[in-house]
Coordinates of C-alpha atoms in Angstrom, one line a residue:
Chain U
M1 CA 0.0 0.0 0.0
D2 CA 1.3 3.3 -1.0
I3 CA 0.8 6.5 0.9
V4 CA 0.2 9.8 -1.0
V5 CA 1.1 13.2 0.4
A6 CA -0.1 16.3 -1.3
M7 CA 2.2 19.3 -1.0
K8 CA 2.1 22.9 -2.2
Q9 CA 5.1 24.9 -3.5
V10 CA 5.1 28.4 -1.7
P11 CA 7.6 31.2 -1.3
D12 CA 10.1 30.6 1.6
L13 CA 8.4 32.8 4.2
Q14 CA 11.6 33.0 6.2
Q15 CA 13.1 35.0 3.4
L16 CA 10.1 37.2 2.6
R17 CA 10.4 40.9 3.2
I18 CA 7.7 43.4 3.6
R19 CA 7.8 46.8 1.9
N20 CA 4.9 49.2 2.2
R21 CA 2.9 46.3 3.7
E22 CA 3.3 44.3 0.5
P23 CA 5.4 41.1 0.3
V24 CA 8.6 41.5 -1.9
M25 CA 8.8 38.4 -4.0
A26 CA 12.0 39.1 -5.8
D27 CA 14.8 36.5 -5.2
V28 CA 12.6 34.7 -2.7
P29 CA 13.2 30.9 -3.1
L30 CA 10.3 28.4 -3.3
T31 CA 9.9 25.6 -0.8
F32 CA 7.1 23.6 0.8
G33 CA 4.8 24.9 3.5
K34 CA 5.7 24.0 7.0
I35 CA 2.6 21.8 7.7
D36 CA 3.1 20.0 4.4
K37 CA 6.5 19.0 5.7
N38 CA 4.7 17.6 8.8
A39 CA 2.3 15.6 6.5
L40 CA 5.3 14.1 4.6
E41 CA 7.1 13.3 7.7
A42 CA 4.0 11.5 9.0
A43 CA 3.8 9.4 5.7
V44 CA 7.5 8.6 5.9
L45 CA 7.2 7.3 9.4
L46 CA 4.3 5.2 8.4
K47 CA 6.1 3.7 5.6
E48 CA 9.1 2.9 7.6
E49 CA 6.8 0.9 9.9
H50 CA 4.4 -0.7 7.3
G51 CA 6.3 -0.6 4.1
G52 CA 5.0 0.7 0.7
E53 CA 6.1 4.0 -1.0
V54 CA 5.5 7.5 -0.2
V55 CA 4.3 9.4 -3.4
V56 CA 4.3 13.0 -3.4
V57 CA 1.7 15.0 -5.6
A58 CA 2.0 18.6 -6.3
A59 CA 1.0 21.2 -8.6
G60 CA 2.7 24.6 -9.4
S61 CA 5.0 26.5 -11.6
E62 CA 7.9 24.8 -13.5
E63 CA 10.2 25.5 -10.7
L64 CA 8.3 22.7 -9.0
E65 CA 10.5 20.2 -10.7
D66 CA 13.3 21.6 -8.6
T67 CA 11.3 22.2 -5.5
I68 CA 10.1 18.6 -5.3
K69 CA 13.7 17.5 -4.6
E70 CA 13.2 18.9 -1.1
A71 CA 10.4 16.4 -0.5
M72 CA 12.4 13.6 -2.0
A73 CA 15.2 14.4 0.3
A74 CA 12.9 14.3 3.2
G75 CA 11.8 10.8 2.5
G76 CA 9.5 10.8 -0.5
D77 CA 10.1 7.9 -2.9
R78 CA 8.7 9.1 -6.1
S79 CA 6.7 12.1 -7.3
I80 CA 3.8 13.0 -9.7
M81 CA 3.5 16.6 -10.4
L82 CA 1.9 19.1 -12.7
A83 CA 4.7 21.6 -13.3
D84 CA 3.4 24.3 -15.6
D85 CA 4.0 28.0 -15.4
K86 CA 0.4 28.5 -16.1
A87 CA -0.2 26.7 -12.8
G88 CA 1.8 29.2 -10.7
D89 CA -1.2 30.8 -9.0
L90 CA -4.0 28.2 -8.4
D91 CA -7.0 28.7 -6.2
S92 CA -8.3 25.9 -3.9
A93 CA -10.8 24.8 -6.6
E94 CA -8.2 24.5 -9.3
S95 CA -5.7 22.9 -7.0
A96 CA -8.2 20.3 -5.8
E97 CA -9.2 19.3 -9.3
I98 CA -5.7 18.8 -10.5
L99 CA -4.5 16.9 -7.4
A100 CA -7.5 14.6 -7.5
Q101 CA -6.4 13.8 -11.2
L102 CA -2.8 13.2 -10.0
I103 CA -3.8 11.0 -7.2
K104 CA -5.8 8.7 -9.4
Q105 CA -2.7 7.7 -11.1
V106 CA -1.5 6.1 -7.8
D107 CA -2.7 2.4 -8.2
D108 CA -2.5 1.1 -4.5
C109 CA -3.3 4.2 -2.6
G110 CA -4.4 3.5 1.0
L111 CA -3.9 6.9 2.5
I112 CA -3.8 10.5 1.3
I113 CA -2.4 13.0 3.7
F114 CA -2.8 16.8 3.5
G115 CA -1.5 19.5 5.8
E116 CA -4.4 21.5 7.2
G117 CA -3.4 24.7 5.5
S118 CA -0.8 25.7 2.8
G119 CA 2.1 28.0 3.8
D120 CA 0.9 30.9 1.8
N121 CA -2.8 31.6 1.8
Y122 CA -3.9 28.8 4.2
S123 CA -7.3 28.3 2.8
G124 CA -7.7 24.9 4.4
Q125 CA -10.0 23.7 1.6
V126 CA -7.9 21.6 -0.6
G127 CA -7.9 18.3 1.4
S128 CA -11.6 18.3 1.7
R129 CA -12.3 19.2 -1.8
V130 CA -10.1 16.4 -3.0
A131 CA -11.8 13.8 -0.7
E132 CA -15.1 14.9 -2.2
K133 CA -13.9 14.5 -5.8
L134 CA -12.4 11.1 -5.0
D135 CA -15.4 10.0 -3.0
L136 CA -13.3 9.2 0.0
P137 CA -13.9 9.6 3.7
Q138 CA -12.0 12.5 5.3
V139 CA -10.8 13.2 8.8
G140 CA -9.4 16.6 9.9
S141 CA -7.4 18.0 12.7
V142 CA -5.4 14.8 12.9
T143 CA -2.5 14.7 15.4
Q144 CA -1.7 10.9 15.3
I145 CA -2.1 8.3 12.6
I146 CA -2.1 4.6 13.3
I147 CA -2.5 1.9 10.6
D148 CA -4.5 -1.0 12.0
G149 CA -4.9 -3.6 9.2
E150 CA -7.4 -2.2 6.7
K151 CA -8.4 0.7 9.1
L152 CA -6.8 3.8 10.3
R153 CA -7.0 4.9 13.9
L154 CA -6.8 8.6 14.0
T155 CA -6.4 11.0 16.9
R156 CA -8.0 14.4 16.6
S157 CA -7.0 17.3 18.9
L158 CA -10.0 19.6 19.3
E159 CA -10.4 22.7 21.3
D160 CA -11.7 21.0 24.5
S161 CA -11.1 17.4 23.9
V162 CA -9.1 14.6 22.1
E163 CA -11.1 12.4 19.9
I164 CA -10.0 9.1 18.6
V165 CA -11.7 7.8 15.3
E166 CA -11.6 4.9 13.1
V167 CA -11.9 4.9 9.3
M168 CA -11.6 2.3 6.6
M169 CA -8.8 2.9 4.1
P170 CA -8.5 4.5 1.6
A171 CA -9.2 7.8 3.3
V172 CA -8.0 11.5 3.2
V173 CA -6.3 12.6 6.4
I174 CA -5.7 16.2 7.2
V175 CA -3.0 16.8 9.8
T176 CA -1.9 19.7 12.0
A177 CA 1.5 20.9 12.7
D178 CA 1.5 19.2 16.1
L179 CA 2.0 15.6 15.1
N180 CA 5.6 15.5 14.4
E181 CA 8.8 17.3 14.0
P182 CA 10.1 16.9 10.2
R183 CA 13.5 15.4 9.9
I184 CA 16.6 17.3 8.7
P185 CA 17.7 15.4 5.6
S186 CA 21.2 14.0 5.6
V187 CA 23.8 14.9 3.0
S188 CA 23.3 11.6 1.1
Q189 CA 19.4 12.0 1.0
V190 CA 19.9 15.5 -0.5
L191 CA 22.2 14.1 -3.2
K192 CA 20.0 11.1 -4.1
A193 CA 16.7 13.1 -4.1
G194 CA 17.3 14.3 -7.7
R195 CA 17.6 10.7 -8.9
K196 CA 14.2 9.5 -7.6
P197 CA 11.5 8.6 -10.1
K198 CA 9.2 11.5 -11.1
E199 CA 6.3 12.0 -13.5
I200 CA 5.7 15.4 -14.9
I201 CA 2.6 16.6 -16.7
S202 CA 1.6 20.0 -18.0
L203 CA -1.9 21.5 -17.9
D204 CA -2.7 20.5 -21.4
E205 CA -2.1 16.8 -20.5
L206 CA -4.8 16.6 -17.7
E207 CA -7.5 14.2 -18.4
Q208 CA -10.1 16.9 -17.6
P209 CA -9.3 20.5 -17.8
A210 CA -8.6 22.2 -14.4
A211 CA -11.7 23.9 -12.7
E212 CA -12.4 27.5 -13.5
K213 CA -10.8 29.9 -11.1
T214 CA -13.5 31.0 -8.7
L215 CA -11.7 33.4 -6.5
T216 CA -9.8 36.7 -7.2
T217 CA -7.4 38.1 -4.7
L218 CA -7.9 41.9 -4.6
S219 CA -5.1 42.7 -2.1
N220 CA -2.7 40.9 0.2
L221 CA -1.3 43.4 2.7
A222 CA 0.6 42.9 5.9
P223 CA -1.3 44.1 9.0
E224 CA -0.5 47.6 10.0
V225 CA 1.4 48.0 13.3
N226 CA 1.1 51.3 15.1
R227 CA 4.2 51.6 17.2
K228 CA 3.5 53.8 20.3
R229 CA 7.0 54.5 20.8
I230 CA 6.8 55.0 24.4
T231 CA 10.1 55.5 26.2
I232 CA 10.3 54.1 29.7
K233 CA 13.0 54.6 32.3
S234 CA 12.0 52.1 35.0
V235 CA 10.3 48.8 35.6
E236 CA 7.6 50.6 37.6
E237 CA 7.0 53.0 34.6
L238 CA 6.8 49.8 32.3
V239 CA 4.1 48.1 34.7
E240 CA 2.2 51.3 34.9
I241 CA 2.0 51.6 31.1
L242 CA 1.1 47.9 30.6
K243 CA -1.7 48.4 33.1
T244 CA -2.9 51.4 31.3
E245 CA -3.0 49.5 28.1
G246 CA -4.8 46.6 29.8
F247 CA -2.0 44.0 29.3
V248 CA -1.6 43.4 33.0
G249 CA -3.5 43.8 36.2
G250 CA -6.9 43.0 34.7
N251 CA -9.3 40.6 36.4
Chain N
M1 CA 31.3 32.4 -13.5
D2 CA 27.8 31.1 -12.6
L3 CA 26.9 32.7 -9.1
N4 CA 23.6 30.9 -8.9
M5 CA 23.4 27.8 -6.5
T6 CA 22.1 24.6 -7.8
K7 CA 19.0 23.2 -6.0
E8 CA 21.3 20.6 -4.3
Q9 CA 23.6 23.3 -3.1
S10 CA 20.9 25.4 -1.6
Q11 CA 19.2 22.3 -0.1
L12 CA 22.5 21.3 1.5
Q13 CA 23.0 24.8 2.8
T14 CA 19.3 24.7 4.2
A15 CA 19.9 21.4 5.8
M16 CA 23.1 22.5 7.5
R17 CA 21.2 25.6 8.8
E18 CA 18.4 23.6 10.2
F19 CA 20.9 21.2 11.8
C20 CA 22.8 24.0 13.4
Q21 CA 19.6 25.7 14.7
K22 CA 18.5 22.5 16.2
Y23 CA 21.7 21.1 17.6
I24 CA 24.6 23.7 17.4
E25 CA 23.0 27.0 18.3
P26 CA 21.9 25.9 21.8
I27 CA 25.1 24.3 22.7
E28 CA 27.7 26.9 21.3
P29 CA 27.6 29.3 24.3
I30 CA 28.0 26.4 26.6
L31 CA 31.0 25.2 24.6
D32 CA 32.3 28.7 24.7
R33 CA 32.0 29.0 28.4
E34 CA 33.3 25.4 29.1
A35 CA 36.0 25.4 26.3
R36 CA 35.3 21.7 25.5
F37 CA 35.0 19.6 22.3
P38 CA 31.5 18.9 21.2
Y39 CA 31.5 15.1 21.3
E40 CA 27.7 14.6 21.1
E41 CA 27.3 17.1 18.3
F42 CA 30.2 15.6 16.4
R43 CA 28.3 12.3 16.5
Q44 CA 25.2 14.0 15.2
L45 CA 27.2 15.5 12.4
A46 CA 28.5 12.1 11.4
E47 CA 24.9 10.7 11.5
G48 CA 23.9 13.4 9.0
G49 CA 26.7 12.7 6.7
W50 CA 28.5 16.1 7.5
L51 CA 31.8 14.4 8.2
G52 CA 32.3 12.8 4.9
L53 CA 31.8 15.7 2.5
V54 CA 35.1 15.5 0.9
V55 CA 35.5 11.7 1.0
P56 CA 34.7 9.5 -2.0
E57 CA 31.5 7.5 -1.9
E58 CA 33.4 4.1 -1.9
F59 CA 34.7 5.1 1.6
G60 CA 31.3 6.2 2.7
G61 CA 31.5 9.9 1.9
S62 CA 29.5 12.2 -0.4
D63 CA 32.6 13.4 -2.6
L64 CA 31.3 16.9 -2.9
D65 CA 32.9 19.5 -5.1
Y66 CA 34.9 22.1 -3.4
L67 CA 32.5 25.0 -3.8
T68 CA 29.6 23.0 -2.3
Y69 CA 31.8 22.1 0.6
M70 CA 32.5 25.8 1.0
L71 CA 28.8 26.7 1.0
I72 CA 28.3 24.2 3.8
I73 CA 31.2 25.4 5.8
E74 CA 30.0 29.0 5.6
E75 CA 26.7 28.1 7.0
M76 CA 28.1 26.1 9.8
S77 CA 30.5 29.0 10.6
K78 CA 27.6 31.3 11.1
Y79 CA 26.5 29.2 14.1
S80 CA 29.7 28.0 15.4
A81 CA 33.1 29.0 14.1
S82 CA 34.8 26.5 16.5
I83 CA 32.8 23.5 15.3
C84 CA 33.7 24.5 11.9
V85 CA 37.4 24.3 12.9
N86 CA 36.9 20.8 14.2
V87 CA 35.1 19.7 11.1
S88 CA 37.4 21.3 8.6
C89 CA 40.6 20.1 10.2
H90 CA 39.1 16.6 10.2
A91 CA 38.1 17.1 6.5
S92 CA 41.6 18.3 5.7
C93 CA 43.1 15.0 7.1
Q94 CA 40.6 13.0 5.1
R95 CA 41.4 14.8 2.0
L96 CA 45.2 14.2 2.4
I97 CA 44.6 10.5 3.3
N98 CA 42.5 10.0 0.2
L99 CA 45.1 11.8 -2.0
Y100 CA 48.4 10.4 -0.5
C101 CA 47.6 7.0 1.3
N102 CA 47.4 3.5 -0.1
Q103 CA 44.0 1.7 -0.5
E104 CA 44.5 -0.4 2.6
I105 CA 45.0 2.7 4.8
K106 CA 42.1 4.5 3.1
R107 CA 39.8 1.5 3.7
K108 CA 40.9 1.3 7.3
Y109 CA 40.7 5.0 8.3
L110 CA 38.3 7.0 5.9
P111 CA 35.0 5.1 6.8
A112 CA 35.8 5.3 10.5
M113 CA 36.5 9.1 10.1
V114 CA 33.2 9.6 8.1
A115 CA 31.5 7.9 10.9
G116 CA 33.2 10.1 13.4
K117 CA 34.8 7.2 15.3
E118 CA 38.3 8.4 14.4
I119 CA 39.0 12.2 14.5
G120 CA 41.8 13.7 12.4
A121 CA 44.4 16.4 13.2
L122 CA 46.9 18.1 11.1
C123 CA 50.4 18.4 12.7
I124 CA 52.6 20.9 11.0
T125 CA 53.3 23.8 13.5
E126 CA 56.2 23.8 15.9
A127 CA 57.3 26.3 18.4
G128 CA 60.1 27.4 16.1
A129 CA 58.2 26.7 12.8
G130 CA 55.0 28.7 12.4
S131 CA 55.0 30.8 9.1
D132 CA 58.5 29.4 8.5
V133 CA 57.5 25.7 8.0
A134 CA 60.8 24.6 6.8
A135 CA 62.3 25.4 10.3
M136 CA 60.6 22.4 11.8
K137 CA 62.7 20.0 13.8
S138 CA 60.6 16.9 13.8
T139 CA 62.3 13.8 12.2
A140 CA 61.4 10.5 10.7
V141 CA 64.2 8.0 10.3
R142 CA 63.9 4.9 8.2
D143 CA 64.5 1.6 10.0
G144 CA 63.9 -1.3 7.8
D145 CA 60.2 -1.6 7.2
T146 CA 59.3 1.2 9.6
Y147 CA 60.0 4.9 10.3
V148 CA 60.8 6.1 13.7
L149 CA 59.3 9.5 14.4
N150 CA 60.2 12.2 16.9
G151 CA 58.7 15.8 17.2
H152 CA 57.1 18.2 19.3
K153 CA 54.1 20.0 17.6
T154 CA 52.2 23.0 18.9
F155 CA 48.7 24.7 18.2
I156 CA 47.2 21.4 17.0
S157 CA 43.5 21.7 16.5
N158 CA 41.7 18.4 17.5
G159 CA 44.9 17.4 19.1
P160 CA 43.3 16.0 22.3
Q161 CA 40.6 14.0 20.4
A162 CA 42.7 12.9 17.4
G163 CA 42.8 9.2 16.5
V164 CA 44.9 9.9 13.4
L165 CA 47.6 12.5 12.7
C166 CA 48.8 13.7 9.4
F167 CA 52.3 14.5 10.7
A168 CA 55.1 16.6 9.0
A169 CA 58.7 15.5 9.7
Y170 CA 62.1 15.8 8.1
T171 CA 63.3 12.5 6.4
D172 CA 66.4 14.5 5.0
I173 CA 67.3 17.2 7.4
S174 CA 70.3 18.2 5.1
R175 CA 67.7 19.7 2.7
P176 CA 65.8 22.5 4.4
G177 CA 62.3 22.6 3.3
K178 CA 62.9 19.9 0.6
G179 CA 63.5 17.0 2.9
I180 CA 60.1 17.0 4.6
S181 CA 57.7 14.1 4.4
M182 CA 54.2 13.4 5.6
F183 CA 53.1 10.5 7.6
L184 CA 49.9 9.0 8.9
V185 CA 50.3 8.3 12.6
P186 CA 47.6 6.5 14.6
T187 CA 47.6 8.1 18.1
E188 CA 47.0 4.6 19.8
L189 CA 50.8 3.9 19.1
P190 CA 53.3 3.9 22.0
G191 CA 55.1 7.3 22.3
V192 CA 52.3 9.5 21.1
R193 CA 51.1 11.8 23.8
I194 CA 49.2 15.1 24.2
G195 CA 51.1 17.9 25.7
E196 CA 49.8 21.3 26.9
L197 CA 46.1 22.0 26.3
Y198 CA 45.9 25.7 25.3
E199 CA 43.4 28.1 27.0
K200 CA 42.4 30.2 24.1
M201 CA 40.6 33.6 23.8
G202 CA 38.2 32.2 21.2
M203 CA 37.1 29.2 19.2
R204 CA 36.7 27.6 22.6
G205 CA 34.5 24.7 21.2
S206 CA 37.7 23.5 19.4
E207 CA 40.4 22.0 21.7
T208 CA 44.0 23.0 20.7
S209 CA 47.1 21.3 22.2
E210 CA 50.6 20.1 21.8
I211 CA 51.2 16.7 20.3
I212 CA 54.5 15.0 21.1
L213 CA 56.0 11.9 19.5
E214 CA 58.8 10.2 21.2
N215 CA 60.3 7.3 19.2
V216 CA 57.0 6.4 17.6
R217 CA 57.5 3.5 15.2
I218 CA 55.1 3.2 12.2
P219 CA 55.2 0.9 9.1
A220 CA 56.8 2.5 6.1
S221 CA 53.6 2.1 4.3
Y222 CA 52.2 4.9 6.5
L223 CA 54.4 7.3 4.6
M224 CA 52.0 9.7 2.7
G225 CA 52.9 10.1 -1.0
E226 CA 56.8 9.8 -1.5
E227 CA 59.6 10.5 0.8
N228 CA 60.6 14.2 0.7
Q229 CA 57.4 15.1 -1.0
G230 CA 56.0 16.6 2.2
M231 CA 56.4 20.3 1.3
K232 CA 54.3 19.8 -1.9
I233 CA 51.6 17.9 0.1
L234 CA 51.6 20.7 2.8
L235 CA 51.4 23.6 0.3
N236 CA 48.6 21.8 -1.5
G237 CA 46.8 21.3 1.8
L238 CA 47.3 24.9 2.7
D239 CA 45.7 26.2 -0.5
F240 CA 42.6 24.4 0.5
G241 CA 42.9 25.2 4.2
R242 CA 43.2 29.0 3.4
T243 CA 40.1 28.8 1.2
V244 CA 38.3 27.3 4.2
V245 CA 39.4 30.0 6.7
A246 CA 38.2 32.6 4.0
V247 CA 34.8 31.1 3.9
Q248 CA 34.7 30.6 7.8
S249 CA 35.5 34.4 8.0
V250 CA 32.6 35.2 5.7
G251 CA 30.3 33.1 7.8
I252 CA 31.4 34.8 11.0
A253 CA 31.0 38.2 9.4
Q254 CA 27.6 37.4 8.1
A255 CA 26.5 36.2 11.5
A256 CA 27.9 39.4 13.1
M257 CA 26.0 41.7 10.6
E258 CA 22.8 39.7 11.1
E259 CA 23.1 40.2 14.8
A260 CA 23.8 43.9 14.2
I261 CA 20.8 44.3 11.9
N262 CA 18.5 42.8 14.5
Y263 CA 19.8 44.9 17.2
V264 CA 19.8 48.4 15.6
K265 CA 16.2 47.8 14.6
I266 CA 15.0 47.3 18.2
R267 CA 17.6 49.6 20.0
V268 CA 15.8 52.9 20.6
Q269 CA 17.7 56.0 21.5
F270 CA 16.5 59.5 21.2
G271 CA 13.1 58.3 20.5
K272 CA 13.8 56.2 17.4
P273 CA 15.5 52.9 16.6
I274 CA 19.1 53.6 15.8
A275 CA 18.7 51.8 12.5
E276 CA 17.0 55.1 11.4
N277 CA 20.3 57.0 11.7
Q278 CA 22.1 57.4 8.4
G279 CA 25.5 56.7 10.1
V280 CA 24.2 53.3 11.2
Q281 CA 22.7 52.6 7.8
W282 CA 26.1 53.4 6.0
L283 CA 27.8 50.9 8.3
I284 CA 25.4 48.2 7.6
A285 CA 25.6 48.9 3.9
E286 CA 29.5 48.7 3.9
M287 CA 29.4 45.6 5.8
A288 CA 27.1 43.8 3.4
T289 CA 29.1 44.9 0.5
E290 CA 32.4 43.9 1.9
I291 CA 31.0 40.4 2.9
E292 CA 29.7 39.8 -0.6
A293 CA 33.1 40.9 -2.0
A294 CA 34.9 38.4 0.2
R295 CA 32.3 35.7 -0.5
A296 CA 33.0 36.3 -4.3
L297 CA 36.8 35.9 -3.8
T298 CA 36.1 32.7 -1.9
W299 CA 33.9 31.3 -4.6
Q300 CA 36.5 32.1 -7.1
A301 CA 39.2 30.2 -5.4
A302 CA 36.9 27.3 -4.9
L303 CA 35.7 27.2 -8.5
K304 CA 39.4 27.2 -9.6
A305 CA 40.2 24.3 -7.4
D306 CA 37.1 22.4 -8.8
Q307 CA 38.5 23.0 -12.3
G308 CA 41.8 21.6 -11.4
K309 CA 43.6 24.8 -11.8
P310 CA 46.3 26.3 -9.6
F311 CA 44.6 28.5 -7.0
S312 CA 47.3 29.5 -4.6
K313 CA 47.1 33.1 -5.4
E314 CA 43.2 33.1 -5.2
S315 CA 43.2 31.1 -1.9
S316 CA 45.8 33.7 -0.4
M317 CA 43.8 36.7 -1.6
A318 CA 40.5 35.1 -0.3
K319 CA 42.0 34.4 3.1
Y320 CA 43.7 37.7 3.5
Y321 CA 40.8 39.7 2.4
A322 CA 38.0 37.7 4.1
S323 CA 39.7 37.5 7.4
S324 CA 40.7 41.2 7.6
M325 CA 37.1 42.0 6.5
A326 CA 35.6 39.8 9.1
C327 CA 37.7 41.2 11.9
K328 CA 36.8 44.8 10.9
N329 CA 33.1 44.0 10.6
V330 CA 32.6 41.9 13.7
S331 CA 34.2 44.9 15.4
R332 CA 31.7 47.3 13.8
A333 CA 28.9 44.9 14.7
L334 CA 30.1 44.9 18.4
Q335 CA 30.3 48.7 18.3
L336 CA 26.6 49.0 17.0
H337 CA 25.7 46.9 20.0
G338 CA 27.2 49.5 22.3
G339 CA 27.9 48.2 25.9
T340 CA 25.6 45.2 25.4
G341 CA 28.1 43.9 22.9
Y342 CA 30.8 43.9 25.4
V343 CA 29.0 41.5 27.8
R344 CA 29.7 37.8 27.9
G345 CA 26.9 35.7 26.6
I346 CA 26.0 38.1 23.8
K347 CA 26.8 36.5 20.5
V348 CA 28.7 39.3 19.0
E349 CA 31.0 39.2 22.0
R350 CA 31.9 35.6 21.3
L351 CA 32.3 36.3 17.5
A352 CA 34.7 39.1 18.3
R353 CA 36.9 36.6 20.2
D354 CA 36.4 33.9 17.6
V355 CA 37.2 35.9 14.5
R356 CA 40.6 37.3 15.6
V357 CA 42.4 34.0 14.7
T358 CA 41.2 34.0 11.2
E359 CA 43.9 36.6 10.5
I360 CA 46.5 34.3 12.1
Y361 CA 46.1 30.6 11.4
E362 CA 46.6 28.7 8.2
G363 CA 49.3 31.2 7.3
T364 CA 49.2 34.8 8.8
N365 CA 47.9 37.4 6.7
E366 CA 51.4 38.9 6.3
I367 CA 52.5 35.6 4.8
Q368 CA 49.4 35.8 2.5
H369 CA 50.6 39.2 1.4
M370 CA 54.1 37.7 0.5
I371 CA 52.5 34.9 -1.5
I372 CA 50.4 37.3 -3.5
A373 CA 53.2 39.8 -4.1
K374 CA 55.5 36.9 -5.3
Y375 CA 52.9 36.0 -8.0
L376 CA 52.7 39.5 -9.1
L377 CA 56.4 40.5 -9.0
D378 CA 58.3 37.3 -9.9

């Protein structure tokens, strides 16, 4: 049984600068989102315990062919990707349609793992949309995955409780960032990553055309921060100001 | 000259950064305070494959080109210049063993060194032979199928930890400079001992000691290369070593600049962050420009090495410029921290002590000037 992990290529947010509240994208390298890396780590740990292959699916611009090497270094065995410069800015509906078609190409797929939100716009929709398109059960907010024969036992961490559910495979599992710490690839894993099998298709090669874009981003601005620029000279003064601002001393 | 990194190069740099942030950054202030070798972190480096970067794959390494090795070393230096010393001295020994030892010795030592089970140390400097290498007094006398070695080496990085030494000694004392040979010396042999352990001002996560050999008998097959070829081996090794010091300096300077940038943005004086002062902005601009210039010189030397071309001049230029630049700019970064930068436990204070030796070791900068001038004037 193979495990599929869906990952999204996003700008490396650690290297993103903000100028006039807008992100400066020039020279920012592409990578995968943080929770996507948790999803991949979960898949690799399950593979190490139960066997099979970890298949990474992704859709994005042509640079994805390079970016995918990160996932291969972190334990992915092979990849199926749509790498096309026309697919550099997909919305959730488009992504879900494409990913569902890519996942259909995996013959023995028992489990499909998504991170709960992408590193850039965090819509949190794609996993659920793909589950619907593939007519598979889906479980979200998952912090632990245990394979038990044909079933999955999943732990969901909710606001006030921890829920354990069982679901038959194949299923879509949407994980949170809490479930593991992604591994740091070794030197040899990085060097071998580029030699792992990959299948690349373009938008024109899809069986069905990607869904129409349904969402238009009008603006994407960093929140405004009003610095008060208060200078203090003593701890007492600091405490007084924090009280005035309502940060301490309240009931 | 292509200045764009390949995906593999940027991935290796990122992996090194993540490794350092997880394992090295938390321990470095402790190593600095306690002045001790990072055994646990060295083991973790071995697990990640970071101790086999210049070793061929058949001996368990990854056989990286020299530029990629440099990119990794720069990243490591940003987090711990002293662990960089440990790793690069170890790698220098591996490189010499691979180039100049027979297959049997390579099979015996290189995989163990990649796994971090044996640590390497280069033994060249002596009390009377620093910049003037030819003035060394160590000797190796042929006796049947063995050599008998005697010598007293000083300032040996990894000395207390070393399992194998690349040891320079005269096989023909009548030929100053030309009668030197290199030997591989396992430290388990009778007659090898560690002398004084130095208390250094910086690089305190790297232990440095004397190494003393008294009538140490090794098989003749442990001669590296040919008899009296030692100076050639040493000079070749120094070309690589100087490029490593250059890139290490770039890493230290980069770390200091990043510390300074973070600090000047939050340090408020006269009602505004000091980063808003033009005098501070100009300093930051100069630091960034000089770091880039030093990095370019370093890459140039590494690229020439990868192309198999002579690069002595380039490695000397890179070493001299990058280390001077780093000393100047770490000092500037400390100045931008004001009194805070002078306090133990503040990163820039440690960097100010670590960086000073880059102008001294692997050939002082004065010697680098002589090498560069010789190329231009001869």
